[in-house]
C-alpha cells in the first residue's frame, strides 16, 4: 500500500492558490499508481503538521510542489513534518520513520531533469513546427528559459541554467538562453543577446499569475502569444510567449518520476496504518446509523450516504445542488456562502444549499476534505494519543516573517485567539481547554485543536506588528 502526499503553499486569502496542487492530485489519482493521493499545505488544511496523520498507509512519499529549492522546501516543510532535517535536501531525498510510517521526502518537482521535457512541451504549444531535430520550417529559433531569479537564493537560478544547458545540447534551438527577472542576465536585455529571428520564451514559473500575465508581458512589450519586433539590433525578430511550465499536465509525469525514484531506493510498499484505519472505522460505524460532524449532517440512504449542511435538514433534495464526488464536496466547502476563502475548515462557515450523495469510500474522502485530519485527530484524542503543543512551543518554532510572534505576550495571543478561535468549532487543547465529548460520541462540534493553526499564527503576527507600529507613532 502506498500513499503520495503533495505539499503546496496554499493561502489564507485566496482559494485559487491550491488549484494547481488539486489538479495534479486529481490527475495522479486517475492514473491509479498510488493507493491514495493526499494534498497538504503550509497555509491551508490539512496543514503540514497534520497531513502525515491523514495518510492511510505506512509507506508515504512526500513531494514538495515547488518550482525550486529554497526556504520552504529546505526549512519550513521538513520542520513542520518533523523530519529532523534542515537545509539542502540530498538528491536521493530524506527517509524517516515518523509515527510508524516510513516517510520519504523528495526534492521539489521543479529541479527534476524531466522538467527539460516540460519546457520543450510548452515551446511546442506556441511553435507546433518544432520537430525532433528543430523547427520543420527551417527558421532559426532561439529559446529563452525565463526564471524569476533572486540574489537571496542561488538554487532558483541554478535549475534554470541546468535546463538551458541540457536544451543547448539537444540541437532543437539555434540558441538557448537562461535569463531572469530579478538577477543577471536580465530578460529585458534579450534583444542585445539573442540573434535568431524567432524567439520562444518559456517562463519557468510554478503558476499563471502576476508575473506571467502582467509584469513579463509589460516589461518585454509583448502584446500576446506572438509579438513582432521589427527594429531590434540584430534585425526583425518575432517572440512567441509560452505558458508557464508549472501548469503543464506533464508535471504529473515528473511527480511520478520523483516518487518512483524515491521509493526505488527503499523497497516495497507498506501496510494499512492501524491507527488511521481504526479512526475511520469508528467514524463510519456512527455514519452508518446517521450522524453529524461539525456543521454537516450525514444520513445513510439505500446503501449510500447523503451529506448536507445541518441547517438544510428537512429541505427537499430538489432544492439543493447535488454533488456526487468527494472533489465536488472539496470545491464546495472551500468558500463561504459569501464567496470568502475558508483556509480553516472548522470555522463555522460551511456554505449551505448543497447535498452530496456518496458511497462509503467516497464518504471518507469527502469528510477528509470537509474536515481535514479531524477524524484521525479526534480518534487519537479519544485514545489519549493526541499531544497538545503549547503556544510557546509553536511560537519558538516559527522562522522568517513569522518569527516575530515570539514577541507576543500571553494577553495578545489570548486576545487574538478569542476573536479567531471564537468562530471555530475546535477546542483549544493547546491553551489548556478540555474536550470531554466529540463528534465520535455524538457531539457534532466536539473537535480537538492540538496546536495553533497557521491562520492564528498569522493573525498574532499582525497583532504584534500593529502594536509595534502604534508604539512607534
Ligand atoms: Fe481553530 Fe483556533 Fe485551532 Fe485555528 S487555532 S484551528 S482557529 S481553534
Tab-separated table of C-alpha atoms and ligand atoms in Angstrom:
chain	number	residue	atom	x	y	z
A	1	UNK	CA	0.000	0.000	0.000
A	2	UNK	CA	1.394	3.410	-0.965
A	3	UNK	CA	0.433	6.981	-0.124
A	4	UNK	CA	1.577	10.011	-2.058
A	5	UNK	CA	1.440	13.432	-0.411
A	6	UNK	CA	1.727	16.588	-2.498
A	7	UNK	CA	2.709	19.649	-0.490
A	8	UNK	CA	1.631	23.083	-1.667
A	9	UNK	CA	1.968	26.528	-0.169
A	10	UNK	CA	-1.759	27.367	-0.085
A	11	UNK	CA	-3.099	30.698	1.078
A	12	UNK	CA	-5.079	32.202	3.945
A	13	UNK	CA	-6.716	34.592	1.473
A	14	UNK	CA	-7.017	33.088	-1.973
A	15	UNK	CA	-8.999	29.911	-2.622
A	16	UNK	CA	-7.418	29.569	-6.084
A	17	UNK	CA	-3.910	29.241	-4.672
A	18	UNK	CA	-4.216	25.478	-4.166
A	19	UNK	CA	-5.801	24.731	-7.539
A	20	UNK	CA	-2.614	23.559	-9.269
A	21	UNK	CA	-1.938	21.037	-6.486
A	22	UNK	CA	-5.566	19.827	-6.663
A	23	UNK	CA	-5.218	19.366	-10.374
A	24	UNK	CA	-2.082	17.238	-10.136
A	25	UNK	CA	-3.533	15.243	-7.258
A	26	UNK	CA	-6.651	14.546	-9.343
A	27	UNK	CA	-4.532	13.525	-12.365
A	28	UNK	CA	-2.422	11.177	-10.245
A	29	UNK	CA	-5.483	9.673	-8.573
A	30	UNK	CA	-6.875	8.986	-12.006
A	31	UNK	CA	-3.631	7.286	-13.027
A	32	UNK	CA	-4.092	4.813	-10.144
A	33	UNK	CA	-0.376	4.435	-9.422
A	34	UNK	CA	-0.823	5.129	-5.705
A	35	UNK	CA	-3.435	3.827	-3.280
A	36	UNK	CA	-4.132	7.386	-2.289
A	37	UNK	CA	-3.003	10.888	-3.179
A	38	UNK	CA	-3.312	13.463	-0.399
A	39	UNK	CA	-2.702	17.200	-0.516
A	40	UNK	CA	-1.190	19.143	2.385
A	41	UNK	CA	-0.453	22.854	2.775
A	42	UNK	CA	1.510	25.437	4.719
A	43	UNK	CA	-1.417	27.861	4.844
A	44	UNK	CA	-4.441	25.596	4.432
A	45	UNK	CA	-5.674	22.258	5.693
A	46	UNK	CA	-4.647	19.569	6.136
A	47	UNK	CA	-1.708	21.503	7.474
A	48	UNK	CA	1.875	20.294	7.310
A	49	UNK	CA	1.579	19.390	10.995
A	50	UNK	CA	-1.466	17.195	10.354
A	51	UNK	CA	-1.033	15.728	6.910
A	52	UNK	CA	1.033	12.635	7.734
A	53	UNK	CA	-1.623	11.539	10.205
A	54	UNK	CA	-4.190	11.600	7.396
A	55	UNK	CA	-2.355	9.023	5.260
A	56	UNK	CA	-3.791	5.506	5.191
A	57	UNK	CA	-0.588	3.548	4.622
A	58	UNK	CA	2.746	3.151	6.374
A	59	UNK	CA	4.564	3.943	3.104
A	60	UNK	CA	4.411	7.666	2.426
A	61	UNK	CA	6.190	9.670	-0.267
A	62	UNK	CA	6.068	13.440	0.171
A	63	UNK	CA	6.718	15.716	-2.791
A	64	UNK	CA	7.012	19.488	-2.381
A	65	UNK	CA	5.080	21.116	-5.231
A	66	UNK	CA	7.588	23.914	-5.656
A	67	UNK	CA	9.475	25.040	-8.742
A	68	UNK	CA	12.831	25.362	-6.971
A	69	UNK	CA	14.652	24.549	-3.753
A	70	UNK	CA	14.647	27.204	-1.077
A	71	UNK	CA	13.279	28.302	2.271
A	72	UNK	CA	10.051	26.300	2.094
A	73	UNK	CA	11.468	23.055	0.766
A	74	UNK	CA	14.580	23.128	2.972
A	75	UNK	CA	13.351	24.755	6.177
A	76	UNK	CA	9.581	25.048	6.599
A	77	UNK	CA	8.313	21.753	5.197
A	78	UNK	CA	10.945	19.459	6.808
A	79	UNK	CA	10.476	21.261	10.136
A	80	UNK	CA	6.685	21.117	10.128
A	81	UNK	CA	6.600	17.479	9.029
A	82	UNK	CA	9.004	16.612	11.853
A	83	UNK	CA	11.681	15.183	9.553
A	84	UNK	CA	14.503	16.292	11.857
A	85	UNK	CA	16.315	17.844	8.913
A	86	UNK	CA	17.106	21.420	7.960
A	87	UNK	CA	18.975	22.637	4.929
A	88	UNK	CA	19.587	21.325	1.427
A	89	UNK	CA	17.865	18.047	0.649
A	90	UNK	CA	20.222	15.462	-0.911
A	91	UNK	CA	19.389	14.219	-4.434
A	92	UNK	CA	18.190	10.878	-3.063
A	93	UNK	CA	15.798	12.674	-0.665
A	94	UNK	CA	15.326	12.081	3.052
A	95	UNK	CA	13.791	8.969	4.625
A	96	UNK	CA	12.498	8.871	8.194
A	97	UNK	CA	10.199	6.704	10.277
A	98	UNK	CA	7.601	9.003	11.843
A	99	UNK	CA	4.772	7.662	13.979
A	100	UNK	CA	5.068	4.174	12.465
A	101	UNK	CA	5.122	5.452	8.876
A	102	UNK	CA	8.133	5.377	6.577
A	103	UNK	CA	8.216	8.878	5.116
A	104	UNK	CA	10.294	9.730	2.069
A	105	UNK	CA	10.733	13.410	1.328
A	106	UNK	CA	11.958	14.321	-2.139
A	107	UNK	CA	13.375	17.347	-3.862
A	108	UNK	CA	10.775	19.706	-5.352
A	109	UNK	CA	9.412	18.729	-8.757
A	110	UNK	CA	10.970	21.790	-10.422
A	111	UNK	CA	14.545	20.518	-10.031
A	112	UNK	CA	13.898	17.146	-11.684
A	113	UNK	CA	15.748	16.706	-15.026
A	114	UNK	CA	12.421	15.724	-16.663
A	115	UNK	CA	11.441	19.406	-16.432
A	116	UNK	CA	13.518	19.867	-19.586
A	117	UNK	CA	10.848	17.875	-21.455
A	118	UNK	CA	8.131	20.105	-19.976
A	119	UNK	CA	9.944	23.194	-21.263
A	120	UNK	CA	10.043	21.662	-24.748
A	121	UNK	CA	6.352	20.724	-24.489
A	122	UNK	CA	5.489	24.338	-23.624
A	123	UNK	CA	7.651	25.589	-26.522
A	124	UNK	CA	5.820	23.246	-28.939
A	125	UNK	CA	2.463	24.707	-27.905
A	126	UNK	CA	3.466	28.079	-29.365
A	127	UNK	CA	5.686	26.617	-32.094
A	128	UNK	CA	3.974	23.491	-33.475
A	129	UNK	CA	6.658	23.364	-36.205
A	130	UNK	CA	9.215	22.290	-33.580
A	131	UNK	CA	10.093	18.738	-34.551
A	132	UNK	CA	12.553	16.231	-33.088
A	133	UNK	CA	15.509	17.941	-34.836
A	134	UNK	CA	14.386	21.555	-34.655
A	135	UNK	CA	11.784	23.708	-36.414
A	136	UNK	CA	10.433	21.946	-39.506
A	137	UNK	CA	10.134	25.277	-41.351
A	138	UNK	CA	13.901	25.777	-41.062
A	139	UNK	CA	13.645	29.210	-39.397
A	140	UNK	CA	16.393	29.735	-36.835
A	141	UNK	CA	14.743	29.800	-33.435
A	142	UNK	CA	16.160	30.765	-30.067
A	143	UNK	CA	14.794	29.613	-26.715
A	144	UNK	CA	14.759	31.741	-23.577
A	145	UNK	CA	14.162	29.829	-20.359
A	146	UNK	CA	12.918	32.619	-18.131
A	147	UNK	CA	13.327	32.346	-14.373
A	148	UNK	CA	12.437	34.678	-11.542
A	149	UNK	CA	15.901	34.668	-10.028
A	150	UNK	CA	16.794	36.240	-6.749
A	151	UNK	CA	20.058	37.232	-5.201
A	152	UNK	CA	18.880	35.542	-1.981
A	153	UNK	CA	18.600	32.027	-3.423
A	154	UNK	CA	21.125	30.802	-5.946
A	155	UNK	CA	19.289	27.468	-6.206
A	156	UNK	CA	16.396	29.099	-8.011
A	157	UNK	CA	18.690	30.235	-10.846
A	158	UNK	CA	20.847	27.085	-10.879
A	159	UNK	CA	17.956	24.961	-12.073
A	160	UNK	CA	17.239	27.408	-14.943
A	161	UNK	CA	20.885	27.287	-16.050
A	162	UNK	CA	20.889	23.471	-15.853
A	163	UNK	CA	17.788	23.214	-18.035
A	164	UNK	CA	19.219	25.698	-20.535
A	165	UNK	CA	22.472	23.702	-20.727
A	166	UNK	CA	20.565	20.448	-21.326
A	167	UNK	CA	18.468	22.067	-24.049
A	168	UNK	CA	21.511	23.635	-25.722
A	169	UNK	CA	22.804	20.099	-26.235
A	170	UNK	CA	19.675	18.869	-27.999
A	171	UNK	CA	20.063	20.875	-31.206
A	172	UNK	CA	16.366	21.824	-31.089
A	173	UNK	CA	17.168	25.529	-30.960
A	174	UNK	CA	19.888	27.630	-32.570
A	175	UNK	CA	20.475	29.421	-29.259
A	176	UNK	CA	19.354	28.741	-25.691
A	177	UNK	CA	19.499	31.441	-23.027
A	178	UNK	CA	18.822	31.377	-19.291
A	179	UNK	CA	17.506	34.850	-18.402
A	180	UNK	CA	15.905	36.264	-15.256
A	181	UNK	CA	13.553	38.902	-13.950
A	182	UNK	CA	15.479	39.788	-10.795
A	183	UNK	CA	19.105	38.918	-11.437
A	184	UNK	CA	21.700	38.991	-14.206
A	185	UNK	CA	21.466	38.182	-17.035
A	186	UNK	CA	18.129	40.027	-17.106
A	187	UNK	CA	15.449	39.206	-19.607
A	188	UNK	CA	14.780	42.810	-20.584
A	189	UNK	CA	18.204	42.844	-22.273
A	190	UNK	CA	17.241	39.955	-24.577
A	191	UNK	CA	17.299	41.946	-27.887
A	192	UNK	CA	21.037	42.565	-27.420
A	193	UNK	CA	21.785	38.905	-26.651
A	194	UNK	CA	19.535	36.906	-28.940
A	195	UNK	CA	20.351	36.822	-32.660
A	196	UNK	CA	17.778	34.382	-34.085
A	197	UNK	CA	14.820	35.917	-35.974
A	198	UNK	CA	12.362	33.820	-33.959
A	199	UNK	CA	12.443	33.574	-30.165
A	200	UNK	CA	10.422	31.316	-27.878
A	201	UNK	CA	10.136	32.442	-24.252
A	202	UNK	CA	9.133	29.751	-21.740
A	203	UNK	CA	8.564	31.065	-18.183
A	204	UNK	CA	9.979	28.645	-15.621
A	205	UNK	CA	7.279	29.580	-13.129
A	206	UNK	CA	5.028	27.425	-10.972
A	207	UNK	CA	1.757	29.071	-11.909
A	208	UNK	CA	-0.019	31.596	-14.037
A	209	UNK	CA	-0.096	34.846	-12.114
A	210	UNK	CA	1.060	38.408	-11.700
A	211	UNK	CA	4.478	37.852	-13.290
A	212	UNK	CA	3.477	35.642	-16.210
A	213	UNK	CA	0.307	37.572	-17.039
A	214	UNK	CA	1.358	41.136	-16.254
A	215	UNK	CA	4.939	42.075	-15.394
A	216	UNK	CA	6.694	39.930	-18.029
A	217	UNK	CA	4.472	40.992	-20.969
A	218	UNK	CA	4.662	44.636	-19.826
A	219	UNK	CA	8.442	44.671	-19.305
A	220	UNK	CA	9.123	42.978	-22.650
A	221	UNK	CA	6.475	44.803	-24.654
A	222	UNK	CA	4.638	41.589	-25.546
A	223	UNK	CA	1.179	42.087	-26.983
A	224	UNK	CA	0.034	38.468	-26.976
A	225	UNK	CA	1.284	34.987	-27.714
A	226	UNK	CA	3.059	36.344	-30.844
A	227	UNK	CA	4.771	39.758	-30.940
A	228	UNK	CA	6.854	41.211	-33.769
A	229	UNK	CA	9.849	43.442	-33.030
A	230	UNK	CA	10.836	44.987	-36.406
A	231	UNK	CA	13.574	47.305	-35.112
A	232	UNK	CA	15.823	45.135	-32.902
A	233	UNK	CA	19.658	45.430	-33.032
A	234	UNK	CA	20.041	42.053	-34.826
A	235	UNK	CA	17.148	42.743	-37.232
A	236	UNK	CA	13.424	41.950	-37.115
A	237	UNK	CA	12.507	39.355	-34.507
A	238	UNK	CA	9.324	37.568	-33.568
A	239	UNK	CA	8.675	36.466	-29.961
A	240	UNK	CA	6.443	33.516	-29.137
A	241	UNK	CA	5.409	33.644	-25.476
A	242	UNK	CA	4.577	30.261	-23.906
A	243	UNK	CA	2.609	29.448	-20.755
A	244	UNK	CA	4.491	28.665	-17.520
A	245	UNK	CA	5.912	25.170	-17.097
A	246	UNK	CA	4.326	24.592	-13.686
A	247	UNK	CA	0.789	24.334	-15.040
A	248	UNK	CA	1.536	21.772	-17.762
A	249	UNK	CA	-0.177	18.393	-17.395
A	250	UNK	CA	3.214	16.678	-17.879
A	251	UNK	CA	4.151	17.832	-14.355
A	252	UNK	CA	2.145	14.804	-13.195
A	253	UNK	CA	4.714	12.594	-15.008
A	254	UNK	CA	7.551	14.454	-13.294
A	255	UNK	CA	5.900	13.785	-9.927
A	256	UNK	CA	5.632	10.080	-10.743
A	257	UNK	CA	9.342	10.002	-11.699
A	258	UNK	CA	10.264	11.647	-8.400
A	259	UNK	CA	8.098	9.304	-6.342
A	260	UNK	CA	9.331	6.184	-8.109
A	261	UNK	CA	12.959	7.240	-7.738
A	262	UNK	CA	12.461	7.888	-4.018
A	263	UNK	CA	10.746	4.564	-3.470
A	264	UNK	CA	13.028	2.623	-5.792
A	265	UNK	CA	15.925	3.006	-3.409
A	266	UNK	CA	13.903	1.987	-0.397
A	267	UNK	CA	11.974	-1.173	-1.150
A	268	UNK	CA	8.354	-2.279	-1.471
A	269	UNK	CA	5.107	-0.686	-0.208
A	270	UNK	CA	3.762	-0.651	3.322
A	271	UNK	CA	0.659	-1.784	5.209
A	272	UNK	CA	-2.565	-0.086	6.174
A	273	UNK	CA	-1.770	2.191	9.118
A	274	UNK	CA	-3.722	0.693	12.012
A	275	UNK	CA	-4.485	3.844	13.962
A	276	UNK	CA	-5.743	5.562	10.824
A	277	UNK	CA	-7.987	2.667	9.887
A	278	UNK	CA	-9.341	2.362	13.440
A	279	UNK	CA	-10.222	6.070	13.416
A	280	UNK	CA	-12.194	5.780	10.186
A	281	UNK	CA	-13.944	2.602	11.277
A	282	UNK	CA	-15.033	4.405	14.453
A	283	UNK	CA	-16.399	7.245	12.350
A	284	UNK	CA	-18.062	5.004	9.739
A	285	UNK	CA	-19.828	2.916	12.377
A	286	UNK	CA	-21.519	6.148	13.513
A	287	UNK	CA	-22.157	7.281	9.932
A	288	UNK	CA	-23.935	4.014	9.115
A	289	UNK	CA	-26.508	4.906	11.764
A	290	UNK	CA	-26.671	8.568	10.723
A	291	UNK	CA	-24.542	11.213	12.404
A	292	UNK	CA	-23.409	14.828	12.460
A	293	UNK	CA	-19.875	16.133	12.182
A	294	UNK	CA	-19.207	19.816	12.585
A	295	UNK	CA	-21.883	21.603	10.572
A	296	UNK	CA	-22.651	18.579	8.412
A	297	UNK	CA	-25.473	16.060	8.636
A	298	UNK	CA	-24.780	12.551	7.308
A	299	UNK	CA	-27.751	10.320	6.527
A	300	UNK	CA	-27.494	6.715	5.263
A	301	UNK	CA	-29.904	6.046	2.408
A	302	UNK	CA	-30.297	2.797	0.481
A	303	UNK	CA	-26.626	1.826	0.635
A	304	UNK	CA	-25.248	5.315	0.051
A	305	UNK	CA	-24.825	8.390	2.251
A	306	UNK	CA	-26.289	11.833	1.898
A	307	UNK	CA	-24.220	14.749	3.249
A	308	UNK	CA	-25.669	18.236	3.651
A	309	UNK	CA	-25.408	21.278	5.904
A	310	UNK	CA	-27.351	20.543	9.064
A	311	UNK	CA	-29.237	23.834	8.666
A	312	UNK	CA	-30.565	22.408	5.379
A	313	UNK	CA	-32.109	19.480	7.262
A	314	UNK	CA	-35.637	18.826	6.005
A	315	UNK	CA	-35.240	20.766	2.756
A	316	UNK	CA	-36.325	18.799	-0.316
A	317	UNK	CA	-33.332	17.346	-2.163
A	318	UNK	CA	-34.546	19.015	-5.343
A	319	UNK	CA	-33.996	22.439	-3.745
A	320	UNK	CA	-30.313	21.687	-3.203
A	321	UNK	CA	-27.433	21.329	-5.640
A	322	UNK	CA	-26.458	17.657	-5.766
A	323	UNK	CA	-22.785	16.670	-5.723
A	324	UNK	CA	-21.659	13.144	-6.491
A	325	UNK	CA	-17.890	13.193	-5.912
A	326	UNK	CA	-15.633	13.922	-2.930
A	327	UNK	CA	-13.839	16.506	-5.063
A	328	UNK	CA	-17.201	18.207	-5.611
A	329	UNK	CA	-17.532	18.498	-1.827
A	330	UNK	CA	-13.945	19.747	-1.590
A	331	UNK	CA	-14.589	22.540	-4.051
A	332	UNK	CA	-17.946	23.401	-2.465
A	333	UNK	CA	-16.678	23.860	1.094
A	334	UNK	CA	-13.613	25.927	0.156
A	335	UNK	CA	-15.604	29.161	0.214
A	336	UNK	CA	-18.378	30.590	2.374
A	337	UNK	CA	-21.872	31.453	1.159
A	338	UNK	CA	-20.445	34.923	0.522
A	339	UNK	CA	-17.588	33.528	-1.591
A	340	UNK	CA	-14.842	34.063	1.014
A	341	UNK	CA	-11.963	31.605	1.217
A	342	UNK	CA	-12.058	29.140	4.162
A	343	UNK	CA	-8.427	28.255	4.998
A	344	UNK	CA	-9.564	26.746	8.324
A	345	UNK	CA	-12.324	24.235	7.696
A	346	UNK	CA	-13.602	24.124	11.256
A	347	UNK	CA	-14.571	27.800	11.184
A	348	UNK	CA	-18.387	27.901	11.349
A	349	UNK	CA	-18.885	28.999	7.774
A	350	UNK	CA	-19.643	25.898	5.688
A	351	UNK	CA	-21.856	27.070	2.817
A	352	UNK	CA	-25.450	25.872	2.558
A	353	UNK	CA	-27.604	24.867	-0.390
A	354	UNK	CA	-25.942	21.611	-1.480
A	355	UNK	CA	-26.110	17.899	-0.809
A	356	UNK	CA	-23.699	15.124	-1.735
A	357	UNK	CA	-24.696	11.529	-2.435
A	358	UNK	CA	-21.729	9.234	-1.945
A	359	UNK	CA	-20.772	5.621	-1.413
A	360	UNK	CA	-18.873	4.696	1.740
A	361	UNK	CA	-15.382	5.010	0.225
A	362	UNK	CA	-16.218	8.418	-1.192
A	363	UNK	CA	-17.820	9.497	2.093
A	364	UNK	CA	-14.435	9.001	3.783
A	365	UNK	CA	-12.750	11.212	1.243
A	366	UNK	CA	-15.495	13.833	1.349
A	367	UNK	CA	-15.263	14.067	5.152
A	368	UNK	CA	-11.487	14.287	4.835
A	369	UNK	CA	-11.945	17.273	2.509
A	370	UNK	CA	-14.643	18.894	4.640
A	371	UNK	CA	-12.802	18.484	7.952
A	372	UNK	CA	-9.188	17.525	7.166
A	373	UNK	CA	-7.484	15.406	9.852
A	374	UNK	CA	-10.435	15.739	12.245
A	375	UNK	CA	-11.389	12.045	12.221
A	376	UNK	CA	-7.785	11.000	12.858
A	377	UNK	CA	-7.046	13.654	15.485
A	378	UNK	CA	-10.346	13.243	17.305
A	379	UNK	CA	-9.906	9.477	17.460
A	380	UNK	CA	-6.332	9.950	18.693
A	381	UNK	CA	-7.652	12.322	21.358
A	382	UNK	CA	-10.202	9.731	22.460
A	383	UNK	CA	-7.308	7.258	22.825
A	384	UNK	CA	-5.225	9.814	24.780
A	385	UNK	CA	-2.721	9.781	21.893
A	386	UNK	CA	-3.055	13.404	20.750
A	387	UNK	CA	-0.372	15.515	22.391
A	388	UNK	CA	-1.161	19.255	22.598
A	389	UNK	CA	1.599	21.684	21.612
A	390	UNK	CA	1.561	24.786	23.839
A	391	UNK	CA	1.634	28.201	22.180
A	392	UNK	CA	5.188	28.891	23.395
A	393	UNK	CA	6.476	25.818	21.547
A	394	UNK	CA	4.620	26.749	18.349
A	395	UNK	CA	5.926	30.305	18.547
A	396	UNK	CA	9.533	29.185	19.160
A	397	UNK	CA	9.396	27.049	16.024
A	398	UNK	CA	8.487	29.946	13.728
A	399	UNK	CA	11.072	31.405	11.381
A	400	UNK	CA	11.168	34.038	8.644
A	401	UNK	CA	8.439	36.649	8.799
A	402	UNK	CA	6.584	34.666	11.485
A	403	UNK	CA	9.477	34.707	13.979
A	404	UNK	CA	8.076	37.923	15.440
A	405	UNK	CA	5.174	36.006	17.059
A	406	UNK	CA	7.766	35.009	19.678
A	407	UNK	CA	7.427	38.580	20.950
A	408	UNK	CA	3.667	38.262	21.548
A	409	UNK	CA	2.735	38.416	25.212
A	410	UNK	CA	0.121	35.910	26.503
A	411	UNK	CA	-2.562	38.633	26.633
A	412	UNK	CA	-2.047	39.407	22.940
A	413	UNK	CA	-2.239	35.746	21.971
A	414	UNK	CA	-5.388	35.301	24.024
A	415	UNK	CA	-6.997	38.417	22.573
A	416	UNK	CA	-6.384	37.231	19.006
A	417	UNK	CA	-7.414	33.653	19.842
A	418	UNK	CA	-10.661	34.846	21.393
A	419	UNK	CA	-11.529	36.579	18.135
A	420	UNK	CA	-10.256	33.930	15.694
A	421	UNK	CA	-10.910	30.720	17.596
A	422	UNK	CA	-14.269	32.003	18.818
A	423	UNK	CA	-15.605	31.329	15.327
A	424	UNK	CA	-14.036	27.849	15.202
A	425	UNK	CA	-15.600	24.563	16.275
A	426	UNK	CA	-12.409	23.170	17.729
A	427	UNK	CA	-11.500	23.145	21.414
A	428	UNK	CA	-8.081	24.658	22.107
A	429	UNK	CA	-6.204	21.878	23.848
A	430	UNK	CA	-3.015	23.874	23.221
A	431	UNK	CA	-4.379	26.611	25.512
A	432	UNK	CA	-5.336	24.175	28.269
A	433	UNK	CA	-9.027	23.772	27.349
A	434	UNK	CA	-10.595	20.342	27.830
A	435	UNK	CA	-12.621	18.349	25.333
A	436	UNK	CA	-14.681	15.669	27.036
A	437	UNK	CA	-17.021	14.657	24.203
A	438	UNK	CA	-16.519	14.683	20.455
A	439	UNK	CA	-18.481	14.013	17.283
A	440	UNK	CA	-17.397	10.396	17.731
A	441	UNK	CA	-19.541	10.474	20.894
A	442	UNK	CA	-22.411	12.227	19.118
A	443	UNK	CA	-21.449	15.864	19.873
A	444	UNK	CA	-21.101	17.372	16.351
A	445	UNK	CA	-18.884	20.327	17.290
A	446	UNK	CA	-16.592	18.336	19.582
A	447	UNK	CA	-13.246	18.542	17.805
A	448	UNK	CA	-9.784	18.986	19.292
A	449	UNK	CA	-7.247	21.629	18.346
A	450	UNK	CA	-3.873	20.265	19.419
A	451	UNK	CA	-1.822	23.146	18.110
A	452	UNK	CA	-2.366	26.725	17.000
A	453	UNK	CA	-3.026	26.743	13.257
A	454	UNK	CA	-1.050	28.877	10.807
A	455	UNK	CA	-4.074	31.142	10.393
A	456	UNK	CA	-3.930	32.057	14.076
A	457	UNK	CA	-0.131	32.394	13.949
A	458	UNK	CA	-0.519	34.837	11.047
A	459	UNK	CA	-3.135	36.830	12.969
A	460	UNK	CA	-0.883	37.009	16.041
A	461	UNK	CA	1.913	38.266	13.800
A	462	UNK	CA	-0.380	41.005	12.529
A	463	UNK	CA	-1.241	41.935	16.104
A	464	UNK	CA	2.442	42.172	17.094
A	465	UNK	CA	3.182	44.308	14.013
A	466	UNK	CA	0.205	46.591	14.759
A	467	UNK	CA	1.305	47.128	18.354
A	468	UNK	CA	4.843	47.905	17.261
A	469	UNK	CA	3.613	50.389	14.653
A	470	UNK	CA	1.281	52.019	17.209
A	471	UNK	CA	4.133	52.316	19.745
A	472	UNK	CA	6.380	53.947	17.143
A	473	UNK	CA	3.817	56.543	16.032
B	1	LIG	FE1	-9.490	26.796	15.200
B	1	LIG	FE2	-8.102	28.438	16.732
B	1	LIG	FE3	-7.338	25.919	16.463
B	1	LIG	FE4	-7.022	27.635	14.456
B	1	LIG	S1	-6.007	27.730	16.466
B	1	LIG	S2	-7.847	25.552	14.329
B	1	LIG	S3	-8.848	28.896	14.680
B	1	LIG	S4	-9.228	26.621	17.417
